[in-house]
Structure formats: structure tokens, C-alpha cells
XYZ file of C-alpha atoms in Angstrom:
594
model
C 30.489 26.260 140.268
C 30.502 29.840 138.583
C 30.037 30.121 134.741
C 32.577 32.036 133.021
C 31.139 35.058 132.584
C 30.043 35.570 136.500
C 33.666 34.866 136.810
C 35.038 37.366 134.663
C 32.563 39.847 136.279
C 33.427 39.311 139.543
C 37.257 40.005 138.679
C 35.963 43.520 137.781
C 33.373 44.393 140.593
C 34.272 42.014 143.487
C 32.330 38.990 144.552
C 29.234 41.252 144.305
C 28.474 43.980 142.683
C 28.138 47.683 143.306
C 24.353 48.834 144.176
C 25.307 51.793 141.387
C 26.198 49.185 138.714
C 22.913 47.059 139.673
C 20.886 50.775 139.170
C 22.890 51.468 136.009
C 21.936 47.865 134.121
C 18.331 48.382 135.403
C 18.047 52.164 133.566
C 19.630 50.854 130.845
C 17.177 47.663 130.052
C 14.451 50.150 130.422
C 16.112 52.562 128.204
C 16.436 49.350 125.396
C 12.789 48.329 126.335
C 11.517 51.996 125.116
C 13.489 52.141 122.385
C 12.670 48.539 120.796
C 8.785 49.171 122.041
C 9.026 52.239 119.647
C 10.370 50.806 116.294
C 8.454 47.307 116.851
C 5.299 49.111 117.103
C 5.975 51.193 113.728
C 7.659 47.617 111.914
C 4.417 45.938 113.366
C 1.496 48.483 112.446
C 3.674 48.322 108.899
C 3.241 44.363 108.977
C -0.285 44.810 109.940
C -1.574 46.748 107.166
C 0.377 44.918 104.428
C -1.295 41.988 106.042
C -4.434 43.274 105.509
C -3.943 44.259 102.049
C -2.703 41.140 101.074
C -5.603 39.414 102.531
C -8.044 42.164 100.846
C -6.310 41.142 97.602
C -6.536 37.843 97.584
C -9.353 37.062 99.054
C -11.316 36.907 96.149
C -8.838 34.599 94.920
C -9.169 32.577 97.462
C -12.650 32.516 97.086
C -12.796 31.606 93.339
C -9.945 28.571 94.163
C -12.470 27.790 96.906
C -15.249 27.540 94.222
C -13.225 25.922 91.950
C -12.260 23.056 94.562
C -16.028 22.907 95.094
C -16.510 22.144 91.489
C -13.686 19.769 91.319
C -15.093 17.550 94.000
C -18.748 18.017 92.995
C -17.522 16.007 90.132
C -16.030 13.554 91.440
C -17.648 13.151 93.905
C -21.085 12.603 91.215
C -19.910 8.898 90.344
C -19.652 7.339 86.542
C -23.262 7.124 85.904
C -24.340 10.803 86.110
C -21.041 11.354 83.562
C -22.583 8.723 81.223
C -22.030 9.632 77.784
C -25.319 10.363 75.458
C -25.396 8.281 72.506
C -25.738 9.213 68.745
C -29.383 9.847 67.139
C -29.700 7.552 64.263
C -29.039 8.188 60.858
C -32.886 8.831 60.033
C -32.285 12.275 62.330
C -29.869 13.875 60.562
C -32.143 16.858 59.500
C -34.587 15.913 62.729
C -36.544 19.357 63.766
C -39.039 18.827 66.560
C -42.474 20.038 66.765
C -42.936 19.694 62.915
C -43.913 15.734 62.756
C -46.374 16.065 59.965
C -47.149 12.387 59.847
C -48.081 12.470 63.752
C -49.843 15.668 63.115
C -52.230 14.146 60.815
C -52.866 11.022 62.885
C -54.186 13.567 65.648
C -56.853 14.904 62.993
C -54.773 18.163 61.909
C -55.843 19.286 58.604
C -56.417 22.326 56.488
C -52.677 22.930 56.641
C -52.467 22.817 60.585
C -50.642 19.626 60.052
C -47.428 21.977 58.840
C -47.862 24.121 62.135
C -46.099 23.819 64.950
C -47.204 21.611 67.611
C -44.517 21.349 70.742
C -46.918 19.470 72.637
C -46.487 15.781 70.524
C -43.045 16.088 69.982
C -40.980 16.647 72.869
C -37.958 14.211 72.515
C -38.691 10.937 73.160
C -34.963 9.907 74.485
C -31.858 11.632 74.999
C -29.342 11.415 71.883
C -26.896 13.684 69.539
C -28.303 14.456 66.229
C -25.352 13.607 63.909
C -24.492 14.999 60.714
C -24.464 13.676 57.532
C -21.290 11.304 56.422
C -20.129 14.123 53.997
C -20.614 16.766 56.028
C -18.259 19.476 55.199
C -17.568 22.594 57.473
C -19.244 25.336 55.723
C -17.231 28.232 53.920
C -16.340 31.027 55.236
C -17.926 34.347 54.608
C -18.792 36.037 52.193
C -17.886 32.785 49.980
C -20.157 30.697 52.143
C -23.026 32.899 50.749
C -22.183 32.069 46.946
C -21.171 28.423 47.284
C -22.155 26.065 49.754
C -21.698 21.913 50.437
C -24.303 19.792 48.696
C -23.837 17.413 51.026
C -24.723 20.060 54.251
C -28.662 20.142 53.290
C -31.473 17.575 52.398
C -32.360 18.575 49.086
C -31.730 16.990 45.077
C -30.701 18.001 42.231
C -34.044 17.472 40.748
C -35.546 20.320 43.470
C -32.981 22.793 41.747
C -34.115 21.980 38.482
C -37.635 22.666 39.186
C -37.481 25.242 41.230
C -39.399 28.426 40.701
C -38.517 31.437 38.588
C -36.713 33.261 41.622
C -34.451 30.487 41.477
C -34.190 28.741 38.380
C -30.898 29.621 37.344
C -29.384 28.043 40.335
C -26.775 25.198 39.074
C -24.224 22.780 40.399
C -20.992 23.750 39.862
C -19.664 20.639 41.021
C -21.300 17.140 42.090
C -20.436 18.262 45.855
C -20.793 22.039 45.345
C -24.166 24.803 44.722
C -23.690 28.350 42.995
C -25.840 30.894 43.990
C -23.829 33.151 41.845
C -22.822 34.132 38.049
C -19.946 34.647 36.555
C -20.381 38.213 36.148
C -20.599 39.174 40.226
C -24.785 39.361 39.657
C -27.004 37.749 42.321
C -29.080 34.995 39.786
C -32.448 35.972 38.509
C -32.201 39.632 38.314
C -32.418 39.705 42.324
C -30.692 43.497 41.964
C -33.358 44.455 39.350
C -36.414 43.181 41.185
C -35.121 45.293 44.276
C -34.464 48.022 42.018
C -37.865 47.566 40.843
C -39.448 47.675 44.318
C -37.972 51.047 45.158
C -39.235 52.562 42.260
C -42.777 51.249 42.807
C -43.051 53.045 46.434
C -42.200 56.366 44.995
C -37.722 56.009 45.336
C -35.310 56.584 42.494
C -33.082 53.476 43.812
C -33.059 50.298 46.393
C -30.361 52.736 48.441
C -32.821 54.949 49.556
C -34.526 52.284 51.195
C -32.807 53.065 54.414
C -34.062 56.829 54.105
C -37.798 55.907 53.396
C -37.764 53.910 56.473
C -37.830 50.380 55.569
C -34.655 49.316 57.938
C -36.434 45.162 58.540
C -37.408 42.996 56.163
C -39.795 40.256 56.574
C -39.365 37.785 53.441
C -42.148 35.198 53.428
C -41.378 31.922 50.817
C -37.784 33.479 50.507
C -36.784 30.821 47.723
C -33.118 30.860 48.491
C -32.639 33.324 49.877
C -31.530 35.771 46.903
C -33.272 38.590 47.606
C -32.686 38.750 51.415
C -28.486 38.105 50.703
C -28.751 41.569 48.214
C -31.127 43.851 50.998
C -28.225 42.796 53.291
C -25.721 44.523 51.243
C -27.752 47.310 51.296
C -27.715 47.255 54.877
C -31.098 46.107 55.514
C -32.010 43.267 57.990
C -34.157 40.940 56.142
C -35.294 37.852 57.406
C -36.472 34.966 55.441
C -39.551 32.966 57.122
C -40.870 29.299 55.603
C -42.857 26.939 56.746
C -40.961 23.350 57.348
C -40.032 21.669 54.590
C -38.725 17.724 54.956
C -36.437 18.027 51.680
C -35.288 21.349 49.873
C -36.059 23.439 52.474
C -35.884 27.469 52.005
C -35.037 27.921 55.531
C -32.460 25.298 56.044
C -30.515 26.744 52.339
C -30.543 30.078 53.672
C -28.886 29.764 56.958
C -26.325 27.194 55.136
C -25.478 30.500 53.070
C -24.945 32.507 56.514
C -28.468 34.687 55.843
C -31.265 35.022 58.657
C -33.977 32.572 58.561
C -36.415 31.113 60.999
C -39.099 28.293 60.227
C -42.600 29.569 60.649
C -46.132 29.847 59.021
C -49.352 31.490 60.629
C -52.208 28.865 58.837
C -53.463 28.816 62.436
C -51.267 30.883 64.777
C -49.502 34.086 65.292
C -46.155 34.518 64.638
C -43.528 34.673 67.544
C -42.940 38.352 66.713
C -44.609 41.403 68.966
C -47.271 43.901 67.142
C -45.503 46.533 64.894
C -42.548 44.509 64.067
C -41.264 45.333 60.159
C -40.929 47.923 57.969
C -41.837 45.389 54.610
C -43.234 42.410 54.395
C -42.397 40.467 50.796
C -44.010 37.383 49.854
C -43.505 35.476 46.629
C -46.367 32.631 45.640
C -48.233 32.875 48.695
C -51.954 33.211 47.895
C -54.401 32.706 50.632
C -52.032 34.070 53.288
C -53.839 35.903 56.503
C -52.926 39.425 56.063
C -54.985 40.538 59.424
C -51.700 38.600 60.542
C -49.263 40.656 58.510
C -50.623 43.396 59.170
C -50.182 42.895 63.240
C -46.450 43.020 62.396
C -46.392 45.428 59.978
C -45.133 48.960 61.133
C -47.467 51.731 60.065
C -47.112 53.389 56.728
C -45.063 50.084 55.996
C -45.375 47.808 52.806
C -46.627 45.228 51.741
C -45.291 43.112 48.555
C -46.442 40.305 46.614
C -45.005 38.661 43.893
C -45.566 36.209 41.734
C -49.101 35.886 43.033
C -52.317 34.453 40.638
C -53.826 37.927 40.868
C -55.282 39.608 38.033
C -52.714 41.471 36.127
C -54.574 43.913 35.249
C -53.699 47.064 36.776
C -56.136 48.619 39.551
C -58.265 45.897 39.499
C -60.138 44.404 42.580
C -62.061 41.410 42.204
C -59.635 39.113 43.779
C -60.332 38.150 47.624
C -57.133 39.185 48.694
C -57.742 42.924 47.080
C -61.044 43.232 48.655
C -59.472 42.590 52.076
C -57.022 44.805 51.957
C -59.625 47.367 51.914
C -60.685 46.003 55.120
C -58.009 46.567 57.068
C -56.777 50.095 55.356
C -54.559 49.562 53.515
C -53.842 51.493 50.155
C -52.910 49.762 46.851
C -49.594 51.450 45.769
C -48.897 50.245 42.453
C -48.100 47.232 40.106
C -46.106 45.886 37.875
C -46.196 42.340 36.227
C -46.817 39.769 38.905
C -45.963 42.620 41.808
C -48.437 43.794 43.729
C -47.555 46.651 46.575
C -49.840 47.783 49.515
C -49.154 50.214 51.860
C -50.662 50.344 55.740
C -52.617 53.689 56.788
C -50.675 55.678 59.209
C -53.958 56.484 61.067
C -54.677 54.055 63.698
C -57.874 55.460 64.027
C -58.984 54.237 60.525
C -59.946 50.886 62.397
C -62.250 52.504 64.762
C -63.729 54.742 62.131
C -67.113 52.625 62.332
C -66.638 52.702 57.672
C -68.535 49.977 56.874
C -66.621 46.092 56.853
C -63.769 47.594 58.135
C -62.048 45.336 61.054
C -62.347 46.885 64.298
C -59.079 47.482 66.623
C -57.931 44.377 69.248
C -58.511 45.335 73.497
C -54.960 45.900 74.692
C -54.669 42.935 76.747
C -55.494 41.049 73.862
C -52.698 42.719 71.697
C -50.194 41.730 74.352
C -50.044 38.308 73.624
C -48.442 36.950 70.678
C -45.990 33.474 71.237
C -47.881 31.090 68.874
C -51.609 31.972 69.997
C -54.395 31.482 67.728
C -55.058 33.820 65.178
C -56.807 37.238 66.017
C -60.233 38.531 64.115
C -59.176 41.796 65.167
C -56.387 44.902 64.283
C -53.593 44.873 66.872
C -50.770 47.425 67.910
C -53.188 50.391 67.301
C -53.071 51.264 71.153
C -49.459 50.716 71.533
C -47.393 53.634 71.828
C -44.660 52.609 68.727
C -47.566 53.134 66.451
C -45.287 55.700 64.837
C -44.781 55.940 60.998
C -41.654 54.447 59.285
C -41.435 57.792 57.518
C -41.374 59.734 60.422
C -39.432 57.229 63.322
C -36.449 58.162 64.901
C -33.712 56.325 65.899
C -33.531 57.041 69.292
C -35.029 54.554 71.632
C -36.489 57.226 74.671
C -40.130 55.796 73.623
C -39.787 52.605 75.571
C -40.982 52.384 78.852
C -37.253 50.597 80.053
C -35.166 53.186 78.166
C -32.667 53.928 81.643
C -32.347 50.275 82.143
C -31.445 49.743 78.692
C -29.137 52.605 78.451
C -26.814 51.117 81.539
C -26.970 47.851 80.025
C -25.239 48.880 77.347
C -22.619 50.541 79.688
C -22.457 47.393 81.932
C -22.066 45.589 78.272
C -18.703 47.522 77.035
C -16.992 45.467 80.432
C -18.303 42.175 79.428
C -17.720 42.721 75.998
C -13.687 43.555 76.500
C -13.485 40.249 78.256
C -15.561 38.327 75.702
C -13.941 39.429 72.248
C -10.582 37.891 72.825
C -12.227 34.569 73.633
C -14.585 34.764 70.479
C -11.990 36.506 68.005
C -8.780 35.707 67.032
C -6.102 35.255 64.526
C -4.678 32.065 66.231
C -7.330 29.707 67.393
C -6.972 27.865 70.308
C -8.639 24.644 71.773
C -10.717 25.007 75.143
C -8.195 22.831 76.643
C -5.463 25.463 76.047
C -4.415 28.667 78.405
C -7.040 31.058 76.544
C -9.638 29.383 74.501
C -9.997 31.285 70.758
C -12.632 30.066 68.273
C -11.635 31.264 64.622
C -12.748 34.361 64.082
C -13.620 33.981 60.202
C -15.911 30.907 61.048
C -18.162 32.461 62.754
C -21.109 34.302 61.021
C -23.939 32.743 62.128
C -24.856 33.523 66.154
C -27.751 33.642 68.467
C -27.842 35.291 71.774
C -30.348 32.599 73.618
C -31.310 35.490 76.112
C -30.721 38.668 74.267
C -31.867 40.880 76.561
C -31.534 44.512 75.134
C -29.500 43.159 71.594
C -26.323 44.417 73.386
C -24.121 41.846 71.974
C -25.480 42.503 68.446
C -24.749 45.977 68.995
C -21.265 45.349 70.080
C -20.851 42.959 67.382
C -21.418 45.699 65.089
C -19.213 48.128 66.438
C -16.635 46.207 66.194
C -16.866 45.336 62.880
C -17.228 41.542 62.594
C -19.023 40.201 59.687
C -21.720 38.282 61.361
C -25.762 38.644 61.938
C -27.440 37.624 65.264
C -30.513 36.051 66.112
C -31.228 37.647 69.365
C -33.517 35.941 71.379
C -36.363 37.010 74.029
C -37.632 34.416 76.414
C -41.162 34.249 76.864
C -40.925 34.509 80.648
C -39.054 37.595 80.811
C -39.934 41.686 79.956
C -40.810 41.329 76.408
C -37.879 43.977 74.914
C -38.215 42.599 72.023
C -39.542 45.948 70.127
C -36.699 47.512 70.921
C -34.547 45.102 69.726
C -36.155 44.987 65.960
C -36.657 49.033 66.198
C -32.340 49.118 66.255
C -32.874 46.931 62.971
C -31.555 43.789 64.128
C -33.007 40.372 63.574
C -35.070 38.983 67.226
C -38.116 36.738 67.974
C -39.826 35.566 71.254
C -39.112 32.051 72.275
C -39.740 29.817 75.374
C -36.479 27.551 75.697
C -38.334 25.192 77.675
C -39.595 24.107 74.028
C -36.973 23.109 70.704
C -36.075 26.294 68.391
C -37.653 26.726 65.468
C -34.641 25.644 62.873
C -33.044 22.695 61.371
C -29.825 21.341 62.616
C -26.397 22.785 62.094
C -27.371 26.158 61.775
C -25.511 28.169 63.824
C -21.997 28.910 64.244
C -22.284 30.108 67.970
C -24.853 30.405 70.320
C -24.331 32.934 73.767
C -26.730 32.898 76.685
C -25.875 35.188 80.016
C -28.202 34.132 82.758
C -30.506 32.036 81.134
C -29.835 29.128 83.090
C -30.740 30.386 86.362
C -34.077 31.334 84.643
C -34.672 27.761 83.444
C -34.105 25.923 87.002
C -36.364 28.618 88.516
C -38.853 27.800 85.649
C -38.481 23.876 86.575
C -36.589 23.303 82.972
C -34.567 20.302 81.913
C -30.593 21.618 81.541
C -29.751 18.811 79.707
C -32.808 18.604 77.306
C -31.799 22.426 76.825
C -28.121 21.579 75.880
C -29.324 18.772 73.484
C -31.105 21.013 71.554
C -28.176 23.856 71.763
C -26.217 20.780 70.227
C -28.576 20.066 67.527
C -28.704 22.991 65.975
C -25.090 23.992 66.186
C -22.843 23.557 63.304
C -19.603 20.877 64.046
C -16.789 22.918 65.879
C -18.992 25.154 66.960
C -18.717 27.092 70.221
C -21.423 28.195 73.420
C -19.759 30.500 75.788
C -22.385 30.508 78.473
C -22.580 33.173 81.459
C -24.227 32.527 84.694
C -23.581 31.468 88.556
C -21.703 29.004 89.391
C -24.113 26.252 90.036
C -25.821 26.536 86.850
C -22.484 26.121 85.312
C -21.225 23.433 86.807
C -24.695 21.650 86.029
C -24.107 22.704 82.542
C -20.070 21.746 82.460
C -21.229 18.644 83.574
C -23.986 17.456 80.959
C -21.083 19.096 78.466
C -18.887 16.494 79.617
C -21.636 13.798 78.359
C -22.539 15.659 74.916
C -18.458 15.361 74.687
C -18.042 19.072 74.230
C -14.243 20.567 75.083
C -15.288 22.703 77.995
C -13.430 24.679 80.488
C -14.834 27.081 82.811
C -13.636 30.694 83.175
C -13.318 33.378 85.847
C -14.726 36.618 85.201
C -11.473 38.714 87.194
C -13.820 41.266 88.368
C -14.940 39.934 91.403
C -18.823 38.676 90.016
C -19.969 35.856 91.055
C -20.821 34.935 87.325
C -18.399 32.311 85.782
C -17.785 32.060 81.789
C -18.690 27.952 80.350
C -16.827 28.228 76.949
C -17.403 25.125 74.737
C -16.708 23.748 71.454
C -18.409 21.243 69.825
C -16.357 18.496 68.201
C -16.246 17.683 64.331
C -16.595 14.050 64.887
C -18.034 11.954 67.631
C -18.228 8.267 67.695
């Protein structure tokens, strides 16, 4: 039987068809089939390359949700035990430093002061735990009060050690039974701090401490820095001045300094160098430090740079030299400046060929490759930096930086930096704090003023610290396994030293407000370094709602977002947007953990 339509058709043409009408439906398919062959070829090559933008697009998307799967189930799929969370120290390691076990150190037959020295090698931790704080820890105040007032209970010292301290401090007091003044009433830094620097300037030839800056002293080192007085006023004259002390169980100088939000590192040289590369400061103070090894100081000491001692059991009599410390200054050409009271000043010779000048007792120059080394190696017999090409006077240095040998790579760091940096502000600054947990993580921006950069690299993150205005100082940090830029970090006048972070840092716990590595995690696996061991000590010596915003790959951050998870830090991990392969680990450290 017909279907309808053949019916109705055959109505019109007769049982069959015409041959014509059979020729006329053929040219017209073909006619449709051209015509549809046209504009689907145009719609699809229109399809086509939208599809392939969309897939150019989002494939890195793709590939970062990818990752971030990975990471998910890498977790998961780790089990409870490696998620274990590490216990609290006990209550005798609230102020727990390692390396500085002077008890053990003796034991071991250390003596002649080599017992206060750092020694790595007996004190690596013996089990994994959190160094708490003390039960009335209070979070520190923000800057600049934090300088002037700070928490009793935040540092191991008495009030007896305030009473008898020493003249550059004696007029500290308590304001309160949980509160210490480092100030007077009439705005004055205590113990004529302003007119000692005054007094300083005046001795090397300046009318004022403001011209400091324009006779070349830009870094201060200040050895037995009391309080930290003196170094708090050269920063407000926009010096960088860096207080050094050997470690201290109770009252310690280093410990009150970095409560206050100044620069300070623990460190002595009884036996070793310090951490610091050859040619390294401008000035070198030191209050009551007799018997000190100035063939040391004067490896660090920039030529034509100064030396200052105060408060020393020299003879006050002026231009006298019958002391041992006079003599050797002579030895290692220096030239007695002038002195006032219980200040002494030296200056360095500018001529590095003094040392090789054959003058009788006069200590000859170090071979170069025995300059190079500096990390804690025994002391040197000999002058170093004399061959290096910084030996430049501080009255005649420039500020540019085209006399290092990595001046191009350090020049498109810092253009490489400005990206980074736009990405990193908002998650370091900000009016409105947020939690980790939260759609952009925001630590307070007025309670941070203490930072280190773990792997500092060129001091790029100082420098854009500084340019955009935030009140804070940074400790930037070289690792001992990588290209030694240290010098050029101290010659912009920031604060630096070399460190291997295979070992504990040289500073007391809850010193630091935040702490910033990019890469350095990758370098520790190569280097066969413990990750978690590394973290522990990030923890120790950062203060309570703290934060670490580490950069690296992404397996190094996952390791790291992992042992996080057991320290009980808020983590989250962060994506870059700029198609790296890097991934941002931003932390905070809680106030309390039980």
C-alpha cells in the first residue's frame, strides 16, 4: 500500500513520473548539497578555531585542577600515620635554641669560652616536637610601639637583670609588672643613646650623626648591643645596624632586641668566623668587649671603615698605647682616630697593600682561596678581602652594583621580582585580614615587622619591601650551597648572613613575624635535607600567628602542606595564574595549640 505522499504525487504526475521532473529533483539536491557544503564549511572552520582557543585557554587550567586532584589524592591516599600530629616540647623548651648547649659543651672538654660557641654537631634535635610559648605569652605590639614597650612575659629575663644592668641600660624600668619601657617621658631614647651617636660623628671628623649616611657608614655591626638602644636610634637615621651577642640562657641582648622589632642575630667569634663574607660593614661598635679578635673584625670591616669601642678597661689617657689591644691595631693598619672618655675609635687603612708592605709585625694578607671561606671556620692568622675586588673605600663607594661579577642576572631578577611581588603584596598586606581557610588569605599588615627571606637570593624582596613603604626590616638569608651574593646584598645596606638550613638558625624562639623562602625546598631534597626537621625549626622561631608563604614546585609543596598539616598550621596552597609551574604554600601559625 502507497503512503500518502506517493499518493498525492502520483495525482499530479501519473503513476510515474516524468524523466524531466526526475532530472529537475536531481539538479536541485546537488544545487542544496553545494550550497550547505559552503556555509557548513565556514560555520565549521568557525567551530574549529573557537575550539581550539578554548582548549588553548584552558588547558592550563586543566592542568593545575589536574595537579590539584593529584594533591588531593596524594593525601589521602598517605593514610593517618604519616598525618600524625607532632606533639608539644615541654615546658623546659620554651626559650630552647639549638647548637648552644653549654652544659653538653663542657662535658665534651670545650673551654676557654668555646663552650659559648656554636656547635651544630651535638645538638641536632633529639625528637620531633613544637617549642611552645610561655603561659603569658602576649602577641607583641605593633610597631613603632613594640620598640618602646614590650611583654615581660615574651623573654627569659628578671627584674633583678634590669636593675643591674650596665650603664647603656640602666635607666631601663618596669612600667608595669607585665610591661618594659625602653623609653622616657620626654620622647628620648634612655641613656643619652642620641648623644653618644652624636658623639661618634663628631669623633670621625662629622658635625652630626645625619651625615653618617654621606661619610659612608650605611651598616652597622653592634657587638654586646645591650638592648638594643643604640641600634633602634641608627635606624631612624636610616642606617642598618645589626646587633650581634653571644647566647645568653636568661636576659639575653639578642632575644630583647628582636622582641623590640630591631635586627639581631646570636653570634661570637672566641673560636670561629662569623657567618658574614670579607668586607661586610661600614662600623663595627662594641661596648665592654675586651679581648675580642680584631684580625676577625677587621675581615668584615669595609676599608676606611671604623672601628668603636666603648666602655672598654683601656687607659684613658689620650694617645696612649700600652694596652694589648692598641698595640695590635698597629698590626693590622689601622689608625687611632680619636677618644673621648671610655670611647676609643680606629679607622682601617684604605691601602690593601699596607699588609704586604713587609713593615715589621705587620700581619701578612690571606691566599684567595683561603679568603673565600667564611660559614663558621676557624679563625684566620691572616688579613682577608685584600684581593677581592669590593676592596673599595666607604668614602669613595658607589651605589651602583656593576662591580659584581652576577650584575645582569641580578638586574633581571629584580624585573622577574616586580611580577611576583604584585601577586605577593595582597596576600601579605591588608587592611582586612583574612584566615588561610578563607577565599584570599591576608595576614595583618601592621603585625608584621619582623621577616626573613630563608633564600634571599639577590635581597629582592627587601628591596620591594622598601619601595613600597612597609615598616619592616628583613633578614635576608644566603644558603651556604648556593652563589654566595651575599656582598651584594649588605653593599644595598640591608641586613643578610650566610646560613646552611640543613642546621637550626642562629636565634631564640618567637622571633620573627614572617619568614618567605622561593625555591629553597627543591634545594634541600637535592641536598638530602629533612623537610620536616626544616619546618620545625621555621616553627620555633616564629612568633604565634605568624605566617610562611613558601614558593616552589609542586612536590616540594605538597611535602611541605603535608608536615603543615601535623605542626597544625592553617595552610592552603595557591596557584600562581601565570602559567609557572611554581605553587604559593601560605601558612599561619596558630596562637594556641593543645
Amino acid at each position: 500500500m502507497r503512503r500518502p505522499i506517493f499518493h498525492k504525487l502520483s495525482l499530479i504526475f501519473g503513476p510515474r513520473p516524468p524523466w524531466t521532473w526526475l532530472l529537475l529533483c536531481l539538479f536541485s539536491v546537488l544545487a542544496l548539497i553545494v550550497l550547505l557544503r559552503s556555509s557548513t564549511s565556514t560555520s565549521f572552520d568557525s567551530v574549529t578555531l573557537s575550539i581550539k582557543s578554548d582548549i588553548y585557554i584552558n588547558y592550563r587550567r586543566l592542568k593545575e585542577q589536574a595537579a590539584s586532584d593529584y594533591l588531593e589524592l596524594k593525601s589521602l591516599s598517605s593514610g593517618n600515620n604519616n598525618l600524625k600530629e607532632i606533639s608539644l616540647c615541654g615546658r623546659e623548651r620554651e626559650h630552647y635554641v639549638p647548637c648552644y648547649n653549654v652544659s653538653a659543651n663542657l662535658q665534651l672538654g670545650f673551654t676557654d669560652g668555646e663552650e659559648f660557641d656554636r656547635h651544630c654537631e651535638l645538638s641536632q634535635y633529639q625528637d620531633y616536637c613544637l617549642v611552645r610559648p610561655p603561659r603569658d605569652y602576649k602577641t607583641p605590639l605593633s610597631w613603632p610601639v613594640g620598640r618602646d614597650v614590650i611583654w615581660n612575659a615574651n623573654v627569659k629575663i628578671t627584674k633583678d637583670q634590669f636593675l643591674s644592668s650596665g650603664s647603656m641600660t640602666k635607666r631601663l624600668m618596669l612600667l608595669e609588672e607585665n610591661q618594659i619601657s625602653f623609653h622616657s617621658d620626654d620622647g628620648l631614647i634612655f641613656d643619652g643613646v642620641k648623644e653618644y651617636s652624636h658623639q661618634v660623628a663628631e669623633m670621625i671628623g662629622l658635625t652630626s650623626d645625619v651625615e653618617f649616611l654621606q661619610a659612608g657608614v650605611r651598616n652597622v655591626l653592634d657587638i654586646g648591643c645591650g638592648f638594643g638602644s643604640f641600634g633602634a636610634h641608627l635606624l631612624s637615621l636610616k642606617l642598618m645596624a645589626v646587633c650581634m651577642a653571644a647566647y645568653e640562657l636568661t636576659g639575653s641582648q639578642v632575644q630583647l632586641s628582636l622582641e623590640r622589632g630591631l635586627p639581631a642575630i646570636i653570634g661570637n667569634f672566641i673560636s670561629r668566623k662569623l657567618p658574614f663574607p670579607s668586607l661586610s660593614y661600614d662600623m663595627v661598635h662594641c661596648a665592654e668587649c675586651d679581648g675580642i679578635f680584631l684580625i676577625e673584625v677587621d675581615r668584615i670591616l669595609n676599608p676606611g671603615g671604623y672601628f668603636v669601642l666603648h666602655g672598654s678597661s683601656l687607659s684613658t689617657k689620650k694617645g696612649s698605647m700600652d694596652s694589648p689591644i692598641e698595640e695590635f691595631t698597629q698590626k693590622i693598619c689601622w689608625t687611632f682616630i680619636a677618644q673621648q672618655e671610655e670611647t676609643f675609635i680606629w679607622q682601617k687603612t684604605n691601602d690593601a697593600q699596607c699588609y704586604s708592605s713587609g713593615k715589621p709585625g705587620v700581619i701578612p694578607p690571606c691566599k684567595e682561596e683561603h679568603d673565600i671561606q667564611s660559614y663558621y671556620q676557624p679563625l684566620s692568622s691572616c688579613i682577608g678581602g685584600t684581593e677581592s675586588k669590593r676592596w673599595v673605600p666607604i668614602q669613595n663607594r658607589s651605589s651602583k652594583v656593576e662591580q659584581y661579577e652576577f650584575y645582569e642576572d641580578f638586574e633581571s631578577s629584580r624585573l622577574a621580582l616586580r611580577n611576583y611581588w604584585s601577586l605577593l603584596t595582597p596576600l601579605i598586606f591588608s587592611d582586612h585580614p583574612k584566615r588561610p581557610g578563607d577565599e584570599d588569605p591576608l595576614p595583618p599588615y601592621n603585625m608584621i615587622r619582623n621577616v626573613m627571606d630563608m633564600n634571599a637570593l639577590y635581597g629582592g624582596l627587601n628591596a620591594a619591601f622598601l619601595e613600597a613603604g612597609k615598616s619592616v626590616w628583613v633578614m635576608n638569608v644566603v644558603p651556604t650551597r648556593t652563589r654566595n651574593t651575599l656582598p651584594l646584598i649588605l653593599h644595598q645596606g640591608f641586613a643578610g648572613i650566610l646560613h646552611d638550613w640543613c642546621e637550626p638558625f642562629p636565634t631564640y624562639p618567637r622571633t620573627y613575624d614572617m619568614v618567605h623562602a622561593n625555591g629553597l625546598l627543591s634545594n634541600l631534597i637535592l641536598e638530602g635535607c629533612s623537610l620536616k626537621t626544616l619546618l620545625l625549626e621555621v616553627d620555633r622561631i616564629l612568633r604565634p600567628e605568624g605566617w610562611v608563604v613558601l614558593s616552589d614546585k609542586v612536590g616540594p609543596i605538597e611535602d611541605a602542606r603535608m608536615i603543615a598539616t601535623q605542626i597544625r598550621w592553617e595552610a592552603r596552597v595557591i596557584d600562581l595564574e601565570n602559567g609557572s609551574e611554581q605553587r604559593l604554600l601560605v601558612c599561619q601559625k596558630p596562637f594556641v595549640r593543645k
